[in-house]
C-alpha positions as MATLAB code, in Angstrom:
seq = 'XXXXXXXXXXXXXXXXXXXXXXXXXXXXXXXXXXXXXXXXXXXXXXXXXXXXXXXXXXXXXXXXXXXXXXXXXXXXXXXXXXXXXXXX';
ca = [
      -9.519   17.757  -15.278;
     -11.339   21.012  -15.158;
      -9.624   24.285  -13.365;
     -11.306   27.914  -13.093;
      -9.886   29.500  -16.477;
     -11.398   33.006  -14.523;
      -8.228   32.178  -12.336;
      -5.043   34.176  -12.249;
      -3.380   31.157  -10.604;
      -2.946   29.440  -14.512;
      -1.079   31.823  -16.761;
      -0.553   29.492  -19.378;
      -1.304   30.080  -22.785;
      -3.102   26.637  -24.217;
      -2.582   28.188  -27.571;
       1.198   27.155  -27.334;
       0.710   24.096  -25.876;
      -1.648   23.045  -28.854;
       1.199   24.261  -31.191;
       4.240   22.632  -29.727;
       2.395   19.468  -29.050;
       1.639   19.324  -32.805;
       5.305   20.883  -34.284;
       7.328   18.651  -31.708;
       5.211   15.184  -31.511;
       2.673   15.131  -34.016;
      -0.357   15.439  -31.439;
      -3.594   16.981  -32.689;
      -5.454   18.470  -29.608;
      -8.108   21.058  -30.135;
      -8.074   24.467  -28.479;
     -10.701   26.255  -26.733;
     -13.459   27.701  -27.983;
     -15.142   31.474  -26.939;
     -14.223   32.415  -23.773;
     -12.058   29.692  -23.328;
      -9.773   30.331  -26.282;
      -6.441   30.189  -25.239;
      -7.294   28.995  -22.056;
      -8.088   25.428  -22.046;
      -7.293   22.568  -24.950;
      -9.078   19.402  -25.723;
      -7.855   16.116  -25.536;
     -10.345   14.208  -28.171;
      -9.972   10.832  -29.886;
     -11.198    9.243  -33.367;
     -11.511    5.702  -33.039;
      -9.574    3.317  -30.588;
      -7.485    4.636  -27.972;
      -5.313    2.626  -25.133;
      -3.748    3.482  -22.396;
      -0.414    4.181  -23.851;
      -1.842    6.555  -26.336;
      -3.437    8.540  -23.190;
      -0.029    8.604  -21.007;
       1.808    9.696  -24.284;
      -0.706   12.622  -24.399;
      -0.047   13.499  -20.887;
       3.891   13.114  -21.469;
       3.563   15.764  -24.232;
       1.707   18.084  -22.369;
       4.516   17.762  -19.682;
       7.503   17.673  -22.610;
       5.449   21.529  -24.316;
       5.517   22.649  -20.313;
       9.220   22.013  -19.747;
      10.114   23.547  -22.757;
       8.077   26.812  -22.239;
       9.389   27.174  -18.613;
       6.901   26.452  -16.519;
       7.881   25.147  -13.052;
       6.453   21.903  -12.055;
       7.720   18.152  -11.296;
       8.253   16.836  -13.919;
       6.774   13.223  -14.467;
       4.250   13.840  -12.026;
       0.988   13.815  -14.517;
       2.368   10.661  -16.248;
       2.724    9.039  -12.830;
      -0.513   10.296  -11.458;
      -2.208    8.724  -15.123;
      -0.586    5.403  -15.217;
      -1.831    4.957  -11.247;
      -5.522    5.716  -12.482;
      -5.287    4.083  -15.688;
      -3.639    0.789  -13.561;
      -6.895    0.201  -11.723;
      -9.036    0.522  -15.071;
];
């Protein structure tokens, strides 16, 4: 998923969404780089990866966005992943 980090719409700081996913589940994703520091992270894999690994990811990022306040509905990107990852 790629969004316009130039846009105000996305105040969201990806630095604390790298650091809770770590502290609170364990989850190694990699932050931005350059001009994108802070703004984006990276979901990357070493070795084999299924599909509950990926809607785990996805539940994290959710879990980190609850926590920090952010207003959205909740369960909608792990719904929205298992309906892709169903017609893999």
């Amino acid at each position: 998923v790629f969004v316009d980090i130039e846009s105000d719409t996305f105040n969201i700081d990806a630095n604390l969404i790298v650091k809770g996913l770590k502290e609170k589940y364990g989850m190694i994703v990699a932050g931005g780089q350059d001009q994108a520091k802070g703004k984006i992270f990276r979901i990357t894999h070493m070795g084999y990866v299924d599909k509950g690994d990926i809607i785990a990811v996805v539940a994290g990022v959710e879990g980190i966005l609850c926590e920090l306040g952010y207003n959205f509905k909740s369960g909608a990107g792990v719904a929205r992943t298992t309906q892709i990852l169903d017609k893999l």
